[in-house]
Structures are given as structure tokens and as C-alpha cells.
CSV table of C-alpha atoms and ligand atoms in Angstrom, one decimal:
chain,number,residue,atom,x,y,z
A,1,MET,CA,51.5,80.7,47.7
A,2,ARG,CA,52.1,79.4,51.2
A,3,LEU,CA,52.2,82.0,53.9
A,4,LYS,CA,56.0,81.6,54.4
A,5,GLU,CA,56.7,82.1,50.7
A,6,GLU,CA,54.3,85.0,50.8
A,7,ASN,CA,56.1,86.8,53.2
A,8,ALA,CA,59.4,86.2,51.7
A,9,TYR,CA,58.1,87.3,48.5
A,10,LYS,CA,56.7,90.6,50.0
A,11,ASN,CA,60.0,91.3,51.7
A,12,GLU,CA,61.8,90.8,48.4
A,13,VAL,CA,59.3,93.2,46.7
A,14,GLU,CA,59.6,95.8,49.5
A,15,LYS,CA,63.4,95.6,49.5
A,16,GLU,CA,63.4,96.0,45.8
A,17,ASN,CA,60.9,98.9,45.8
A,18,GLY,CA,62.8,100.6,48.8
A,19,GLY,CA,66.0,100.2,46.8
A,20,ARG,CA,64.3,101.7,43.8
A,21,VAL,CA,62.9,104.6,45.9
A,22,ARG,CA,66.3,105.1,47.5
A,23,LEU,CA,68.0,105.0,44.1
A,24,LYS,CA,65.5,107.5,42.8
A,25,GLU,CA,66.0,109.8,45.7
A,26,GLU,CA,69.7,109.5,45.6
A,27,GLY,CA,69.4,110.2,41.8
A,28,ARG,CA,67.5,113.4,42.2
A,29,CYS,CA,69.7,114.6,45.1
A,30,LYS,CA,72.8,113.9,43.0
A,31,GLY,CA,71.4,115.8,40.1
A,32,GLU,CA,70.3,118.5,42.3
A,33,VAL,CA,73.8,118.7,43.7
A,34,GLU,CA,75.4,118.8,40.2
A,35,LYS,CA,73.1,121.5,39.2
A,36,GLU,CA,73.8,123.6,42.4
A,37,SER,CA,77.5,123.2,42.0
A,38,GLN,CA,77.2,124.1,38.4
A,39,ARG,CA,75.2,127.2,39.3
A,40,LEU,CA,77.9,128.1,42.1
A,41,TYR,CA,80.7,127.4,39.6
A,42,SER,CA,79.3,129.7,36.9
A,43,THR,CA,78.4,132.4,39.4
A,44,MET,CA,81.9,132.2,40.7
A,45,ILE,CA,83.4,132.3,37.1
A,46,SER,CA,81.2,135.2,36.3
A,47,GLY,CA,82.6,137.0,39.5
A,48,ALA,CA,78.9,137.3,41.0
A,49,TYR,CA,79.7,134.7,43.7
A,50,GLN,CA,80.2,136.6,47.0
A,51,GLN,CA,81.3,139.5,45.2
A,52,LYS,CA,81.6,142.4,47.8
A,53,LEU,CA,83.7,144.9,46.0
A,54,VAL,CA,84.4,146.4,42.6
A,55,VAL,CA,87.7,148.3,42.4
A,56,GLY,CA,88.1,150.4,39.1
A,57,TYR,CA,91.8,151.1,38.6
A,58,ALA,CA,93.4,153.9,36.4
A,59,LEU,CA,97.3,153.2,36.6
A,60,THR,CA,100.1,153.4,34.0
A,61,SER,CA,101.0,150.2,32.3
A,62,LYS,CA,104.3,150.1,34.4
A,63,LYS,CA,102.2,150.4,37.5
A,64,VAL,CA,99.7,147.7,36.5
A,65,LYS,CA,102.7,145.3,35.9
A,66,SER,CA,104.3,145.9,39.4
A,67,PHE,CA,101.1,146.2,41.4
A,68,LEU,CA,98.5,144.1,39.8
A,69,GLN,CA,100.5,140.9,40.0
A,70,PRO,CA,98.4,137.6,39.4
A,71,LYS,CA,99.0,136.8,43.1
A,72,LEU,CA,97.1,139.9,44.1
A,73,GLU,CA,94.2,139.2,41.5
A,74,ARG,CA,93.9,135.7,42.6
A,75,LEU,CA,93.7,136.3,46.2
A,76,ALA,CA,91.4,139.3,45.6
A,77,ARG,CA,89.0,137.0,43.6
A,78,THR,CA,88.7,134.5,46.4
A,79,LYS,CA,87.9,137.4,48.8
A,80,GLY,CA,85.2,138.7,46.4
A,81,ILE,CA,87.2,141.7,45.1
A,82,LEU,CA,87.2,142.4,41.4
A,83,PHE,CA,89.7,144.8,39.6
A,84,VAL,CA,88.3,146.5,36.6
A,85,ALA,CA,90.5,148.6,34.4
A,86,ILE,CA,89.0,152.1,33.7
A,87,ASP,CA,88.6,153.0,30.1
A,88,LEU,CA,90.1,156.5,29.9
A,89,HIS,CA,88.5,157.0,26.6
A,90,ARG,CA,84.9,156.6,28.0
A,91,PRO,CA,83.1,158.9,30.6
A,92,LEU,CA,83.9,157.6,34.0
A,93,SER,CA,80.2,157.7,35.2
A,94,ASP,CA,79.3,155.2,32.4
A,95,GLN,CA,81.6,152.6,33.8
A,96,GLY,CA,81.5,150.5,36.9
A,97,PRO,CA,79.5,150.7,39.2
A,98,PHE,CA,82.7,150.9,41.3
A,99,ASP,CA,83.0,150.7,45.1
A,100,ILE,CA,86.4,152.0,44.9
A,101,VAL,CA,88.5,153.9,42.3
A,102,LEU,CA,92.3,153.4,42.7
A,103,HIS,CA,94.5,155.5,40.7
A,104,LYS,CA,97.9,157.1,40.0
A,105,LEU,CA,97.9,159.1,36.8
A,106,THR,CA,99.3,162.7,36.5
A,107,GLY,CA,97.7,165.5,34.5
A,108,LYS,CA,95.2,168.2,35.2
A,109,GLU,CA,92.6,166.6,32.9
A,110,TRP,CA,92.5,163.3,35.0
A,111,ARG,CA,92.3,165.3,38.1
A,112,LEU,CA,89.3,167.2,37.0
A,113,ILE,CA,87.6,164.2,35.8
A,114,LEU,CA,88.1,162.6,39.1
A,115,GLU,CA,86.9,165.5,41.2
A,116,ASP,CA,83.8,165.8,39.2
A,117,TYR,CA,83.2,162.1,39.6
A,118,GLY,CA,83.8,162.3,43.0
A,119,GLN,CA,81.1,164.9,43.6
A,120,ARG,CA,78.6,163.1,41.5
A,121,HIS,CA,79.2,159.7,43.2
A,122,PRO,CA,79.7,160.3,46.9
A,123,GLU,CA,78.9,156.5,47.4
A,124,VAL,CA,82.2,155.7,45.7
A,125,THR,CA,85.7,155.8,47.6
A,126,VAL,CA,88.2,157.6,45.5
A,127,LEU,CA,91.7,156.3,46.7
A,128,ASP,CA,93.0,159.0,47.2
A,129,PRO,CA,91.7,162.5,46.8
A,130,PRO,CA,93.5,164.2,43.9
A,131,ASP,CA,94.4,167.4,45.7
A,132,ALA,CA,95.8,165.5,48.5
A,133,ILE,CA,98.0,163.6,45.9
A,134,GLN,CA,99.0,166.7,44.3
A,135,HIS,CA,100.4,168.0,47.7
A,136,VAL,CA,103.0,165.2,47.7
A,137,TYR,CA,103.9,165.9,44.1
A,138,ASN,CA,105.7,168.9,45.1
A,139,ARG,CA,108.9,168.2,46.9
A,140,GLN,CA,108.6,171.4,48.9
A,141,SER,CA,104.9,170.7,50.2
A,142,MET,CA,105.5,166.9,50.6
A,143,LEU,CA,107.7,167.4,53.6
A,144,GLN,CA,106.0,170.4,55.2
A,145,ASP,CA,103.8,168.3,57.3
A,146,VAL,CA,106.7,166.2,58.8
A,147,ALA,CA,108.3,169.6,59.7
A,148,ASP,CA,105.0,170.9,61.1
A,149,LEU,CA,104.6,167.8,63.1
A,150,ASN,CA,108.1,168.1,64.8
A,151,LEU,CA,107.9,164.7,66.1
A,152,SER,CA,110.0,164.1,69.2
A,153,ASP,CA,109.5,161.4,71.8
A,154,CYS,CA,111.4,158.9,73.9
A,155,TYR,CA,111.7,156.6,70.9
A,156,GLY,CA,113.3,159.4,68.7
A,157,LYS,CA,113.2,162.7,66.7
A,158,VAL,CA,111.9,163.0,63.1
A,159,GLY,CA,112.8,165.9,61.1
A,160,VAL,CA,113.4,167.0,57.5
A,161,PRO,CA,116.7,168.0,56.3
A,162,ARG,CA,117.2,171.8,55.8
A,163,GLN,CA,116.2,172.8,52.4
A,164,LEU,CA,115.6,175.8,50.0
A,165,VAL,CA,113.3,176.1,47.1
A,166,ILE,CA,114.8,177.7,43.9
A,167,LYS,CA,112.1,178.6,41.4
A,168,ASN,CA,114.3,180.5,38.7
A,169,ASP,CA,117.5,182.3,38.1
A,170,PRO,CA,120.1,179.7,38.5
A,171,LEU,CA,122.7,182.3,38.9
A,172,SER,CA,121.3,183.4,42.2
A,173,ILE,CA,121.8,179.9,43.9
A,174,PRO,CA,125.2,180.4,45.4
A,175,ASP,CA,124.1,183.5,47.2
A,176,ALA,CA,120.8,182.1,48.2
A,177,VAL,CA,122.4,179.1,49.6
A,178,SER,CA,124.9,181.0,51.8
A,179,ARG,CA,122.2,183.5,52.9
A,180,ALA,CA,120.1,180.5,54.0
A,181,GLY,CA,123.3,179.1,55.8
A,182,LEU,CA,122.9,175.5,54.2
A,183,THR,CA,126.0,173.2,54.7
A,184,LEU,CA,127.4,171.5,51.8
A,185,PRO,CA,127.1,168.9,50.2
A,186,LEU,CA,123.5,169.6,48.8
A,187,VAL,CA,121.1,167.2,47.1
A,188,ALA,CA,119.4,169.0,44.3
A,189,LYS,CA,115.9,167.6,43.5
A,190,PRO,CA,113.6,168.6,40.6
A,191,LEU,CA,110.8,170.5,42.4
A,192,VAL,CA,107.8,168.5,40.9
A,193,VAL,CA,107.5,164.8,40.9
A,194,ASP,CA,105.3,164.0,37.8
A,195,GLY,CA,106.2,160.3,37.2
A,196,SER,CA,108.8,161.1,34.5
A,197,ALA,CA,112.4,159.9,34.7
A,198,LYS,CA,113.6,163.4,34.7
A,199,SER,CA,111.7,164.3,38.1
A,200,HIS,CA,113.9,161.6,39.6
A,201,GLU,CA,117.3,163.0,38.1
A,202,LEU,CA,119.0,164.0,41.2
A,203,SER,CA,122.4,165.5,41.8
A,204,LEU,CA,124.8,166.0,44.5
A,205,ALA,CA,126.7,169.4,44.7
A,206,TYR,CA,130.0,169.6,46.5
A,207,ASP,CA,130.7,173.4,46.2
A,208,GLN,CA,128.8,176.4,46.2
A,209,LEU,CA,129.8,177.9,42.8
A,210,SER,CA,128.9,174.8,40.8
A,211,LEU,CA,125.4,175.4,42.0
A,212,SER,CA,124.7,177.9,39.3
A,213,ARG,CA,124.9,175.1,36.8
A,214,LEU,CA,121.7,173.5,38.2
A,215,GLU,CA,118.4,173.9,36.3
A,216,PRO,CA,115.5,175.3,38.5
A,217,PRO,CA,112.8,174.7,39.7
A,218,LEU,CA,114.5,172.7,42.4
A,219,VAL,CA,114.8,171.9,46.1
A,220,LEU,CA,118.3,172.0,47.5
A,221,GLN,CA,118.5,169.9,50.5
A,222,GLU,CA,121.3,169.2,52.9
A,223,PHE,CA,122.9,165.8,52.5
A,224,VAL,CA,122.6,163.9,55.8
A,225,ASN,CA,125.2,161.1,56.3
A,226,HIS,CA,123.3,158.0,57.0
A,227,GLY,CA,125.4,154.8,56.4
A,228,GLY,CA,124.3,154.1,53.0
A,229,VAL,CA,121.0,152.6,54.3
A,230,LEU,CA,117.5,153.9,53.6
A,231,PHE,CA,114.2,152.8,55.3
A,232,LYS,CA,111.2,152.6,53.0
A,233,VAL,CA,108.2,152.8,55.1
A,234,PHE,CA,105.3,151.4,53.3
A,235,ILE,CA,101.6,152.7,54.5
A,236,VAL,CA,98.4,151.0,53.3
A,237,GLY,CA,95.6,152.4,55.5
A,238,GLU,CA,96.4,151.5,59.0
A,239,THR,CA,99.3,149.0,58.1
A,240,ILE,CA,103.0,149.7,58.1
A,241,LYS,CA,105.6,147.7,56.6
A,242,VAL,CA,109.4,148.7,56.6
A,243,VAL,CA,112.1,147.5,54.5
A,244,ARG,CA,115.8,148.4,54.0
A,245,ARG,CA,117.1,149.7,50.7
A,246,PHE,CA,120.6,150.7,49.8
A,247,SER,CA,121.2,154.5,49.6
A,248,LEU,CA,123.9,156.9,48.8
A,249,PRO,CA,127.2,156.3,50.8
A,250,ASP,CA,128.4,158.8,53.4
A,251,VAL,CA,130.4,161.9,52.2
A,252,SER,CA,133.3,162.4,54.5
A,253,LYS,CA,134.8,165.9,55.3
A,254,ARG,CA,138.0,164.9,53.4
A,255,GLU,CA,135.9,163.9,50.3
A,256,LEU,CA,134.1,167.2,50.6
A,257,LEU,CA,137.2,169.1,50.5
A,258,ASN,CA,138.8,167.2,47.7
A,259,ASN,CA,135.8,167.4,45.4
A,260,ALA,CA,134.1,170.0,43.3
A,261,GLY,CA,131.1,170.3,41.0
A,262,VAL,CA,127.7,168.8,40.6
A,263,PHE,CA,127.3,164.9,40.1
A,264,GLN,CA,124.0,163.3,38.8
A,265,PHE,CA,123.3,160.2,40.6
A,266,PRO,CA,121.2,157.1,39.5
A,267,ARG,CA,117.9,156.1,41.2
A,268,VAL,CA,119.6,154.2,44.0
A,269,SER,CA,116.8,153.3,46.2
A,270,THR,CA,114.9,151.6,43.3
A,271,ALA,CA,117.7,150.3,41.3
A,272,ALA,CA,119.5,148.7,44.2
A,273,ALA,CA,118.5,145.2,45.5
A,274,SER,CA,116.8,145.1,49.0
A,275,ALA,CA,119.3,145.6,51.8
A,276,ASP,CA,117.3,143.4,54.2
A,277,ASP,CA,119.7,140.4,53.8
A,278,ALA,CA,122.9,142.5,53.7
A,279,ASP,CA,125.4,142.1,56.5
A,280,LEU,CA,125.3,145.5,57.9
A,281,ASP,CA,126.5,147.5,60.9
A,282,PRO,CA,123.6,146.9,63.4
A,283,GLY,CA,123.6,150.4,64.4
A,284,ILE,CA,122.9,151.4,60.7
A,285,ALA,CA,120.5,148.6,59.9
A,286,GLU,CA,118.4,148.7,63.0
A,287,LEU,CA,115.0,149.5,61.8
A,288,PRO,CA,113.3,152.7,63.3
A,289,PRO,CA,111.3,152.1,66.6
A,290,ARG,CA,107.7,150.8,65.7
A,291,PRO,CA,105.9,153.2,68.1
A,292,LEU,CA,107.8,156.3,66.5
A,293,LEU,CA,106.8,155.0,62.9
A,294,GLU,CA,103.2,154.4,64.2
A,295,LYS,CA,103.0,157.8,65.5
A,296,LEU,CA,104.5,159.4,62.3
A,297,ALA,CA,102.2,157.3,60.0
A,298,ARG,CA,99.1,158.1,61.9
A,299,GLU,CA,99.8,161.7,61.8
A,300,LEU,CA,100.6,161.9,58.2
A,301,ARG,CA,97.7,160.0,57.2
A,302,ARG,CA,95.5,162.5,58.9
A,303,ARG,CA,97.3,165.5,57.8
A,304,LEU,CA,98.1,164.4,54.2
A,305,GLY,CA,94.6,162.9,53.8
A,306,LEU,CA,96.2,160.0,52.1
A,307,HIS,CA,95.8,156.1,52.7
A,308,LEU,CA,98.4,154.9,50.2
A,309,PHE,CA,102.0,156.2,50.4
A,310,ASN,CA,105.5,155.6,51.5
A,311,ILE,CA,108.0,157.5,53.4
A,312,ASP,CA,111.8,157.4,52.6
A,313,MET,CA,113.5,157.8,56.0
A,314,ILE,CA,117.0,157.9,57.1
A,315,ARG,CA,118.8,157.8,60.3
A,316,GLU,CA,121.7,160.3,60.9
A,317,HIS,CA,124.9,158.3,61.0
A,318,GLY,CA,126.3,158.1,64.5
A,319,THR,CA,123.1,158.6,66.1
A,320,ARG,CA,120.5,156.1,67.4
A,321,ASP,CA,117.4,158.0,67.4
A,322,ARG,CA,117.8,161.1,65.0
A,323,PHE,CA,115.5,160.4,61.8
A,324,TYR,CA,114.9,162.6,58.6
A,325,VAL,CA,112.3,162.0,56.2
A,326,ILE,CA,113.6,162.8,52.8
A,327,ASP,CA,110.9,161.8,50.3
A,328,ILE,CA,107.2,160.8,50.2
A,329,ASN,CA,105.7,158.9,47.5
A,330,TYR,CA,102.0,158.5,46.5
A,331,PHE,CA,101.2,154.9,45.6
A,332,PRO,CA,104.7,153.6,45.7
A,333,GLY,CA,106.0,150.2,44.5
A,334,TYR,CA,103.9,148.0,46.7
A,335,GLY,CA,104.7,145.1,44.6
A,336,LYS,CA,108.0,144.8,46.4
A,337,MET,CA,106.4,144.9,49.8
A,338,PRO,CA,106.4,141.5,51.5
A,339,GLY,CA,102.9,140.1,51.7
A,340,TYR,CA,101.3,143.0,50.0
A,341,GLU,CA,98.5,141.1,48.4
A,342,HIS,CA,97.3,140.1,51.9
A,343,ILE,CA,97.6,143.8,53.3
A,344,PHE,CA,95.9,145.2,50.2
A,345,THR,CA,92.9,142.9,50.1
A,346,ASP,CA,92.3,143.5,53.7
A,347,PHE,CA,92.6,147.1,53.5
A,348,LEU,CA,90.1,147.1,50.5
A,349,LEU,CA,87.7,145.0,52.3
A,350,GLY,CA,87.9,147.4,55.4
A,351,PHE,CA,85.8,149.7,53.0
A,352,VAL,CA,83.0,147.2,52.7
A,353,GLN,CA,82.9,147.0,56.5
A,354,SER,CA,82.9,150.6,57.1
A,355,LYS,CA,80.2,151.2,54.4
A,356,GLN,CA,78.1,148.4,56.1
A,357,LYS,CA,78.5,150.4,59.4
A,358,ARG,CA,77.4,153.6,57.8
A,359,CYS,CA,74.5,152.2,55.7
A,360,PRO,CA,73.5,148.9,57.3
A,361,ALA,CA,70.0,148.7,55.5
A,362,ASN,CA,71.8,148.3,52.2
A,363,HIS,CA,73.7,145.3,53.3
A,364,SER,CA,71.2,143.2,55.2
B,401,LIG,O1,110.4,158.1,44.5
B,401,LIG,P1,111.0,156.8,45.0
B,401,LIG,O2,111.6,156.8,46.3
B,401,LIG,O3,112.1,156.1,43.9
B,401,LIG,O4,109.8,155.7,44.9
B,401,LIG,C1,109.3,154.9,43.8
B,401,LIG,C2,108.0,155.4,43.2
B,401,LIG,O5,107.1,155.3,44.0
B,401,LIG,C3,107.8,154.6,41.9
B,401,LIG,O6,106.5,154.9,41.4
B,401,LIG,P2,106.3,155.9,40.3
B,401,LIG,O7,107.2,155.4,39.1
B,401,LIG,O8,104.9,155.6,39.9
B,401,LIG,O9,106.6,157.2,40.7
B,401,LIG,C4,107.8,153.1,42.2
B,401,LIG,O10,107.7,152.4,40.9
B,401,LIG,P3,106.6,151.4,40.5
B,401,LIG,O11,105.9,151.8,39.4
B,401,LIG,O12,107.4,150.0,40.2
B,401,LIG,O13,105.5,151.1,41.5
B,401,LIG,C5,108.9,152.7,43.0
B,401,LIG,O14,108.8,151.4,43.4
B,401,LIG,P4,109.8,150.2,43.2
B,401,LIG,O15,110.5,150.3,41.8
B,401,LIG,O16,109.0,148.9,43.5
B,401,LIG,O17,110.7,150.5,44.2
B,401,LIG,C6,109.2,153.4,44.3
B,401,LIG,O18,110.3,153.0,45.0
B,402,LIG,N1,118.9,164.9,52.1
B,402,LIG,C1,119.5,163.7,51.7
B,402,LIG,N2,120.4,163.1,52.5
B,402,LIG,C2,121.0,162.0,52.1
B,402,LIG,N3,120.7,161.2,51.0
B,402,LIG,C3,119.6,161.6,50.3
B,402,LIG,C4,119.0,163.0,50.7
B,402,LIG,N4,118.0,163.2,49.8
B,402,LIG,C5,118.1,162.1,48.9
B,402,LIG,N5,119.0,161.3,49.2
B,402,LIG,C6,119.3,160.0,48.6
B,402,LIG,O1,118.8,160.0,47.2
B,402,LIG,C7,117.8,159.1,46.9
B,402,LIG,C8,116.8,159.8,46.0
B,402,LIG,O2,116.1,160.8,46.7
B,402,LIG,P1,114.6,161.0,47.1
B,402,LIG,O3,114.5,162.3,47.6
B,402,LIG,O4,114.0,159.8,47.6
B,402,LIG,O5,114.1,161.0,45.5
B,402,LIG,P2,113.2,160.0,44.5
B,402,LIG,O6,111.8,160.7,44.7
B,402,LIG,O7,113.7,160.2,43.3
B,402,LIG,O8,113.3,158.8,45.1
B,402,LIG,C9,117.3,158.6,48.2
B,402,LIG,O9,116.8,157.4,48.1
B,402,LIG,C10,118.6,158.7,49.0
B,402,LIG,O10,119.5,157.6,48.8
B,403,LIG,MG1,112.7,158.2,47.1
B,404,LIG,MG1,110.0,159.9,45.4
């Protein structure tokens, strides 16, 4: 072979060999990349990928439907949060391990289970402590902290309507009401909220005598005219979101004079559509001032020892800054809170960060 031909041949061979080597390398990489993505995919599917938080939940089926919407579960999965249903027929300690337990079930048995679990597993965050929840299941104690707080600043004043608790003997009610100096009309509310429809059967009493027809135990609360609009203040940890809902219309003096009796009313605040888009009088629709809500929420979070609750708040009609809290609900209907999936997932992730701060060694 002549030199020229020899060199050309060598080049050809090198080119071909180099190509083969490259192809071989590319082949290996491609295979490896495929294998790696397969591994990542399966770990993602199995939920092990980036999983930061396992949240066990014990909620009624109604609550699961309203709260655990696909958009929440989907977003949570991408952020490494996995929701796992707690099996009430098996010991809680055999399940999990959980980082957080989210719950809203009534009954003494569940409370005892949770208290025991909380003591045995101090590493698990129970949202929220059963005794703190119990406190807001009673319509007398739920508003006590608002009354004690007696919030009043340049943004407004927040109080609770005057109220009276009747434990028994309906015949004593008219007398008790006049002794307490309560002004009619009165809202009668079952004393204990236990998730049942009955505990939300409220009535409006126009005259004193008819009050003896009510069934104690109950709370009698002065009705405050508020222009038919209520503010639902949702609290998720440090986040606050306010929405407007339609409420009971005002009761005029004339109406009060011309009416007698006790009238049951439906669950207005949940039944009615949101009042956010309605064409309302601005003096009625204006949301309570943000700084006032922040102060109120911060104080109540601390005093009640709760992270997840809502406040039903009204503005006295004809005033700009006189507010009343009429109801506090544990773990309310967050599903209707705009952007709740983002707020909730961020809130849950906050517990990972605070755990990491407390025990950095476990998370390095
Ligand atoms: O007491 P009020 O002021 O009516 O507040 C209710 C209760 O928190 C309900 O929860 P529960 O039935 O567990 O007591 C809740 O229902 P969900 O079960 O749907 O969350 C309602 O949510 P909305 O229906 O979304 O308003 C919420 O508005
Ligand atoms: N003191 C009050 N003054 C005016 N309206 C009230 C008062 N208390 C309750 N209401 C009306 O009744 C509705 C239900 O009362 P609430 O205390 O919130 O009970 P529930 O726990 O069943 O929601 C409120 O959303 C509001 O429309
Ligand atoms: Mg309410
Ligand atoms: Mg309520």
C-alpha cells in the first residue's frame, strides 16, 4: 500500500473506530439515563421521591370530600406531602409513621386515643390538640377568649354579643333574660357543637314569653344587625383569608314590634352562595381592616392553642369599625377558601422546616 493510501485507510479506520466508540459511549449513557429516569419515576410513583411529610388524617367522609380535593392531593404530592387515611379499626401507633396527624372527629373515645398517641409520640405533630378543639365545641367557651381579649385599637373594636347560657329548665328562661338585661331579638344556639345537623339548628326569638319553648342547653345571644353580610375569616397557621357570605337580614324595630314567637332558621352562612361578587353597599361589604384581623387571629391562635379554625365576624350595621365575633369553628370548610391548596401545603411544609431547625442532625 502506498503511503498516501495507507494514511487514508488509517484515517478511515480511526474514523470508524472513533465512531463506534462514540456510539458505544452514547449507547451506555442513553441506557443509564433510561435506567435512572426509570428509577426516579418508580420512586416518584411509590411516593419515596423527595417525600418530606406523611400526613395521617382522620376526618368524616363529608370532610374528606370537601377538604381532600384532587387539586390539594396533586399539589401536595409534587411538594413531597403524602396524605394517608387513618384506619380507625387499627391501633394508631401501628400505623404511619406519621409526621403530622390531621383530624376532626368528635367523641370521647377518639379524644382519648389521640391524647395517648400524642404522649407516646411527641415527635408527631397532632393538629390540633384535642382539649383545645373541645374548647371551641362549646358555644359559651368558644367566645370567652374574644371577650377576654377585648380588642380595641385605631382600626376598630372587636367584641362578642351579650349572651346567656341556659343549662336546664326552659320555663326559667324569660325571667333569666330580663334579669340579665338582654335585648330582643335573641339568637338561640345549641350549647354544644358536635358536628350534627341539630347542633346547627338555630332560632330567632322575637318575644320574651316564647323563649320558654326553647330546648336547653343553649346559648341566648343578642341579635346584632349587620346588613345581612358575614365575614368568614379563615385561619391556617399564620395565614388569614377572608370571604363574605350572606347572613340573616337586619331586624327592624317595627318588625320586632309586629312579630312574636321563635323561628328556626336555616344554615344561612353555608347554604348561601358567596357574597363576594354581589353588588353590596360598600359600608356593609368592606372587609374588616387587615391589621385588626391580624392582631385578632394572632391572639386567638395563641389563646386557643389552635392552628386551624375560622371566625365568623359581623360589623354592626351603621358603624364602620364595631365588630362582633359570633362563631368559631374548628377545621372549617377550607375547600371553599380561595387558593387553599397552596396555603395548606405551605403550612404543612412549615412543620418540616421547624423540625429541621429543632433537630438538624436528623435532616442533614
Ligand atoms: O359552623 P359554620 O359557621 O356553619 O361553619 C361550617 C363548619 O365548619 C362545617 O364543618 P363541620 O360540618 O365539620 O362542622 C363546614 O363544612 P365542611 O364539612 O364542608 O367543611 C362548613 O364549611 P362550608 O360548607 O364549606 O362553608 C363551615 O362553614
Ligand atoms: N348574634 C348574632 N347576630 C346576628 N346574626 C347572628 C348572630 N348569631 C348568629 N347569627 C347568624 O346565624 C348564623 C349561624 O350562627 P353561628 O353562630 O355562626 O352558628 P353555626 O355554628 O351553626 O354556623 C350566622 O352565620 C349569622 O348569619
Ligand atoms: Mg357559623
Ligand atoms: Mg359554627
